[in-house]
XYZ file of C-alpha atoms in Angstrom:
428
model
C 68.454 86.665 128.240
C 65.251 84.685 127.605
C 64.661 86.197 123.982
C 68.112 85.880 123.025
C 67.988 82.055 124.121
C 65.058 82.023 121.806
C 66.911 83.543 119.115
C 69.866 81.057 119.872
C 67.602 78.258 119.819
C 66.195 79.168 116.422
C 69.405 79.583 115.071
C 71.113 76.114 116.200
C 67.732 74.418 114.856
C 68.240 76.177 111.421
C 71.781 74.716 111.250
C 71.220 71.136 113.184
C 67.551 70.292 111.902
C 67.624 72.091 108.599
C 70.985 71.818 107.705
C 71.498 75.301 106.650
C 75.341 76.592 106.768
C 76.013 77.838 110.035
C 78.311 80.539 108.816
C 75.556 82.075 106.818
C 73.076 81.538 109.453
C 75.150 83.513 111.922
C 76.115 86.048 109.662
C 72.502 86.804 108.770
C 71.300 87.077 112.127
C 74.024 89.479 113.428
C 73.871 91.747 110.329
C 69.828 91.851 111.126
C 70.554 92.504 114.867
C 73.068 95.213 114.355
C 71.947 97.137 117.533
C 72.217 94.160 119.890
C 74.728 94.880 122.803
C 78.223 93.458 122.352
C 77.541 91.541 125.257
C 74.492 89.825 123.712
C 76.262 89.363 120.241
C 78.905 87.610 122.313
C 76.622 85.200 123.937
C 74.592 84.223 120.784
C 77.800 83.473 118.854
C 79.264 81.391 121.512
C 76.228 79.539 122.474
C 75.148 78.658 118.887
C 78.639 78.078 117.567
C 79.334 76.061 120.809
C 76.583 73.578 120.619
C 77.033 72.912 116.811
C 80.966 72.191 117.478
C 80.315 69.663 120.599
C 77.218 68.112 119.372
C 78.530 64.562 119.429
C 79.865 65.192 122.934
C 76.749 66.933 124.373
C 74.858 63.900 122.944
C 77.017 61.600 124.485
C 76.401 63.580 128.037
C 72.706 63.869 127.878
C 72.382 59.962 126.698
C 74.514 58.977 129.698
C 71.735 60.362 132.119
C 68.656 60.173 130.442
C 66.327 57.333 129.486
C 64.993 59.271 126.817
C 68.019 59.294 124.254
C 68.464 62.530 122.127
C 67.760 60.581 119.079
C 64.139 59.921 120.246
C 63.541 63.630 121.729
C 61.369 66.186 119.877
C 63.688 68.406 118.133
C 62.833 71.453 119.924
C 63.386 69.574 123.220
C 66.716 68.240 122.233
C 68.090 71.526 121.177
C 66.863 73.337 124.142
C 68.709 70.522 126.483
C 71.655 70.835 124.184
C 71.948 74.456 124.919
C 71.521 73.791 128.774
C 73.995 71.388 128.706
C 76.536 73.613 126.864
C 75.894 76.250 129.113
C 76.616 74.126 132.037
C 79.810 72.574 130.645
C 81.348 75.306 128.632
C 80.212 78.767 129.406
C 80.359 80.917 132.611
C 76.510 80.648 133.435
C 75.670 79.675 136.796
C 73.874 76.174 136.929
C 70.645 77.624 138.179
C 70.455 79.804 135.320
C 71.152 77.408 132.797
C 68.347 74.958 134.284
C 65.739 77.794 134.888
C 66.373 79.294 131.552
C 65.882 76.281 129.707
C 62.802 75.595 131.480
C 61.261 79.022 130.655
C 62.269 78.489 126.997
C 60.556 74.948 127.085
C 57.393 76.665 128.411
C 57.596 79.771 125.957
C 57.520 77.076 122.913
C 54.337 75.746 124.452
C 55.608 72.307 125.736
C 54.845 72.802 129.385
C 54.223 69.249 129.925
C 57.873 68.462 128.879
C 59.296 71.363 131.254
C 59.872 68.907 134.230
C 61.658 66.371 132.192
C 64.161 69.401 130.749
C 64.719 70.452 134.238
C 65.313 66.937 135.742
C 67.984 66.075 132.836
C 69.774 69.418 133.282
C 69.954 68.979 136.856
C 71.035 65.737 136.892
C 73.886 66.537 134.690
C 74.602 69.761 136.928
C 74.981 67.540 139.914
C 77.456 65.224 138.145
C 79.439 67.825 136.295
C 82.911 66.676 137.589
C 82.149 63.065 136.802
C 80.961 63.684 133.318
C 83.690 66.075 132.462
C 85.848 63.029 131.900
C 83.810 62.021 128.711
C 86.005 60.833 126.046
C 89.142 60.232 128.359
C 88.882 57.009 129.527
C 91.054 54.124 128.555
C 88.759 51.865 126.409
C 90.376 50.034 123.656
C 87.912 51.744 121.044
C 90.063 54.521 120.241
C 88.318 55.718 117.466
C 85.045 56.079 119.522
C 86.777 57.789 122.623
C 88.245 60.512 120.260
C 84.829 60.777 118.377
C 83.282 61.774 121.756
C 86.224 63.997 123.034
C 86.422 65.734 120.015
C 82.815 65.803 118.785
C 83.866 64.191 115.448
C 81.897 61.541 113.381
C 83.783 58.337 113.625
C 84.400 58.004 109.907
C 86.147 61.294 110.028
C 88.396 60.089 113.316
C 89.217 57.188 111.130
C 90.239 58.784 108.147
C 92.501 60.936 110.138
C 93.946 58.317 112.029
C 94.638 55.936 109.000
C 96.084 58.648 106.776
C 97.685 61.084 108.896
C 98.242 59.440 112.273
C 97.001 60.165 115.691
C 99.527 62.869 116.746
C 98.125 64.606 113.480
C 94.535 63.854 114.178
C 94.777 65.479 117.561
C 96.443 68.382 116.452
C 93.615 69.266 113.901
C 90.899 68.477 116.288
C 92.147 70.506 118.740
C 92.639 73.177 116.392
C 89.193 73.169 115.457
C 88.194 74.147 118.834
C 90.531 77.264 118.737
C 88.937 80.650 119.036
C 88.207 81.789 115.574
C 90.439 84.528 114.262
C 90.383 86.892 111.488
C 93.305 86.434 108.941
C 93.654 89.684 106.395
C 95.682 89.765 103.372
C 97.034 93.538 102.618
C 96.434 94.866 98.979
C 100.243 95.643 98.458
C 99.186 97.289 95.305
C 97.410 99.897 97.337
C 99.456 100.141 100.483
C 102.509 98.430 101.975
C 101.953 95.823 104.788
C 104.154 97.949 106.988
C 102.042 100.855 106.812
C 98.671 98.949 107.071
C 100.193 97.502 110.113
C 101.058 100.813 111.640
C 97.620 102.358 110.712
C 95.656 99.328 112.313
C 97.982 99.459 115.419
C 97.370 103.151 115.842
C 93.655 102.723 115.911
C 94.312 100.188 118.977
C 93.302 97.276 117.023
C 95.179 94.064 118.385
C 96.733 92.760 115.101
C 99.912 90.792 114.466
C 102.219 89.980 111.861
C 102.728 86.389 110.130
C 105.333 84.530 108.172
C 103.560 85.713 104.904
C 104.515 89.250 104.475
C 101.044 90.251 103.320
C 98.972 88.518 106.101
C 98.142 89.744 109.395
C 95.794 88.284 112.106
C 93.172 90.575 113.928
C 92.890 88.966 117.390
C 89.878 91.019 118.319
C 87.978 91.738 115.347
C 86.021 95.094 116.117
C 83.953 94.605 113.247
C 85.102 94.943 109.860
C 82.625 97.650 109.011
C 84.246 100.169 111.502
C 87.736 99.704 110.278
C 88.105 102.424 107.500
C 91.115 100.393 106.233
C 88.642 97.615 105.206
C 86.112 99.873 103.566
C 88.681 101.628 101.596
C 90.025 98.320 100.201
C 93.223 98.187 101.764
C 92.965 94.929 102.958
C 90.531 91.620 102.428
C 89.671 88.814 104.715
C 91.313 85.505 103.442
C 92.867 82.628 105.306
C 96.762 82.393 105.223
C 96.553 78.916 103.782
C 94.460 80.210 100.769
C 96.933 83.151 100.474
C 99.430 80.450 100.449
C 97.891 78.598 97.396
C 97.894 81.823 95.097
C 101.332 82.672 96.022
C 102.790 79.644 94.093
C 101.794 81.217 90.797
C 104.662 82.797 88.785
C 103.645 85.844 87.992
C 105.357 88.212 85.579
C 102.447 90.797 85.559
C 101.045 90.586 82.155
C 99.236 87.164 82.324
C 95.700 86.773 81.676
C 93.995 84.747 84.406
C 90.692 82.687 84.787
C 89.385 81.689 88.014
C 86.708 79.110 87.618
C 85.220 78.956 91.205
C 86.140 82.463 92.645
C 83.493 83.400 94.973
C 83.873 85.417 97.191
C 86.855 86.397 95.198
C 89.979 86.261 97.349
C 92.084 84.386 95.094
C 90.969 86.212 92.181
C 91.875 89.725 93.961
C 95.251 87.987 95.369
C 96.482 87.485 91.843
C 95.008 90.709 90.378
C 97.194 92.739 93.339
C 100.133 91.182 91.642
C 99.326 92.217 87.903
C 100.586 95.144 86.221
C 99.226 95.048 82.706
C 97.614 91.728 82.993
C 93.810 90.894 83.905
C 91.703 88.375 85.809
C 88.054 86.814 84.771
C 86.505 85.843 87.941
C 83.748 83.406 87.570
C 81.158 81.390 89.648
C 77.773 79.392 89.189
C 75.322 82.010 90.197
C 74.414 85.556 89.947
C 74.397 85.494 93.862
C 77.725 84.283 94.050
C 79.318 86.893 91.271
C 77.533 89.519 93.135
C 79.754 88.458 96.201
C 83.090 88.975 94.073
C 81.736 92.197 92.317
C 81.221 93.678 96.046
C 84.821 92.600 97.017
C 86.339 94.259 93.753
C 84.497 97.729 94.429
C 85.704 97.820 97.828
C 89.208 96.887 97.276
C 89.084 98.980 93.867
C 90.878 96.734 91.638
C 90.108 97.461 87.942
C 91.880 94.688 86.407
C 88.988 92.053 87.401
C 85.830 91.045 85.470
C 83.263 88.602 86.266
C 80.768 86.261 84.681
C 78.064 83.839 85.700
C 79.728 80.642 84.486
C 78.921 76.758 85.223
C 82.566 75.517 85.504
C 81.373 72.041 84.860
C 80.200 73.171 81.171
C 82.831 73.430 78.811
C 82.917 77.041 76.880
C 84.811 76.898 73.504
C 86.088 80.644 73.726
C 88.145 79.669 76.990
C 90.168 77.000 75.079
C 93.635 77.530 75.522
C 93.339 81.286 76.214
C 94.702 81.610 79.758
C 98.170 81.965 80.886
C 96.893 80.884 84.395
C 93.548 79.019 85.537
C 92.781 78.829 89.217
C 90.524 75.698 89.901
C 89.754 75.889 93.709
C 87.220 73.291 93.218
C 83.891 72.403 95.537
C 84.834 70.260 98.011
C 84.072 68.141 101.364
C 85.541 70.956 103.384
C 87.286 68.899 106.265
C 90.036 71.331 106.261
C 87.806 74.356 107.871
C 85.731 72.522 110.117
C 87.060 74.996 112.836
C 85.334 77.916 110.695
C 82.239 75.863 109.738
C 81.498 72.999 112.361
C 78.224 72.033 110.754
C 80.239 70.402 107.679
C 81.360 67.506 109.788
C 77.711 66.345 110.245
C 76.643 67.236 106.506
C 79.451 65.476 104.716
C 79.913 61.689 104.233
C 82.347 59.277 102.643
C 79.642 59.077 99.757
C 79.351 62.749 99.446
C 82.800 63.001 98.878
C 82.735 60.460 96.022
C 80.109 62.372 94.440
C 82.154 65.554 94.898
C 85.044 63.816 93.266
C 83.044 63.094 90.068
C 81.914 66.823 90.184
C 85.795 67.902 90.402
C 86.779 66.134 87.510
C 84.098 67.327 85.189
C 85.532 70.828 86.342
C 88.935 69.642 85.931
C 88.280 68.215 82.427
C 87.315 71.824 81.381
C 90.099 73.630 83.246
C 92.851 71.485 81.378
C 91.747 72.755 78.345
C 91.816 76.488 79.418
C 95.515 76.644 79.858
C 97.985 77.654 76.950
C 100.822 75.193 76.235
C 103.327 76.253 78.959
C 100.802 78.001 81.252
C 99.601 77.195 84.801
C 96.780 75.265 86.438
C 96.446 76.203 89.984
C 94.352 73.312 91.812
C 93.230 73.581 95.305
C 90.695 72.195 97.814
C 89.877 73.037 101.525
C 89.862 69.506 102.542
C 92.429 66.630 103.365
C 90.790 63.748 101.522
C 93.312 62.128 99.066
C 90.702 61.151 96.622
C 90.106 64.908 96.107
C 93.533 65.921 96.329
C 96.435 63.925 95.372
C 94.324 61.741 93.270
C 93.168 64.486 91.324
C 96.440 66.080 90.710
C 97.283 62.663 89.196
C 94.227 62.821 87.154
C 95.254 66.154 85.837
C 98.789 65.104 85.044
C 97.625 62.506 82.776
C 96.118 64.869 80.583
C 99.439 66.429 79.544
C 100.589 68.234 82.593
C 103.481 68.425 84.764
C 103.001 68.611 88.640
C 105.409 71.287 89.705
C 104.362 71.768 93.295
C 101.756 70.138 95.798
C 101.269 70.200 99.281
C 98.956 69.359 102.047
C 98.376 71.578 104.895
C 96.851 70.070 108.118
C 94.334 71.989 110.129
C 96.821 73.811 112.361
C 99.672 73.900 110.368
C 101.342 77.206 110.301
C 98.434 78.337 112.389
C 96.207 78.168 109.385
C 93.307 75.936 107.889
C 93.479 72.545 106.297
C 94.305 73.257 102.531
C 95.571 71.695 99.603
C 97.184 73.542 96.689
C 98.995 72.236 93.517
C 100.807 74.026 90.506
C 100.914 72.011 87.246
C 102.075 73.392 83.857
C 100.642 72.331 80.645
C 103.001 70.758 78.570
């Protein structure tokens, strides 16, 4: 397993040291290693995502036994030890294997002189696992710090949840982030009924369950989408239930002309297109690469009522003014609702970053409000829980001549779905 662990180290460093998005790093690796045995694929996913998820907790455990704190370690050594500790505390890996393989990996990286240090730290933790298992569960008065360690969550995010939603909601959200990932799919009802899709998937031996949303189902054990004919035929697409709900609030007669300003990878555009008869959707995003993602999904789902365009949503387009019955503005956001899917978000976002995002969001919304025809609908949404990015932006839109007909904040874990905010506003 040493080579696999070396791959894991490269992936972890790409996320934690180079700040590359974890979901893209992992997807790229798995795509390039399609012949990897299932056991090895599972090991890589579990170890890499686990270390990223538990980084703060792991740092705390290491710092409690090591004179050299993680912040002062060489990045390679720090991440080798993080990997070793995760295996000791969270994986069904023998203590001896977790320690010995970490030492081998240290030597493989040309750091023989530090192999004894790595061995000492890990064996110390292995000997005291039961005692260390209580991290974050003490009765200290610093509730924020305790929850930060226990849930591996930056203190500023813990404080925000506690101040705005209370401890019960915070714990529910943080627990949800650690739940095993599941794949939520939306049936393309214009191609196949949800009932028939469910029967076909079940007949293939795929563990699938229905949800309260008629078109949404959950794949519990995803065998790989490329191996499912119903996926390659475009009979369903991957879309979290909260994102589906954000699109379902639109009043659709079937003949609407729709603009999706920040559409990639195209889930919301296709959700609306699936409900149209004579109408059409223009799906836009800022780069050729993002538009290519949309186009790939459109082709697979065989939807002929969607066109695409490379467009910067923050730049006004005169030809769009008052031209659309429905405008979808699912704007770039801090992503605090989807930390369970993209755990690196919690390390790369900050209160300052949120403020910068609000500025960008309002540049986009300044344009979006002008693209809706009088009487038309503006669907505004984010995948965060930050009131400045959500409710305050709704008030900002309303002040520009809109009536807010509906708004809802879903916290992570509500209805078994990601954290999401969505609203529907009508232009006067």
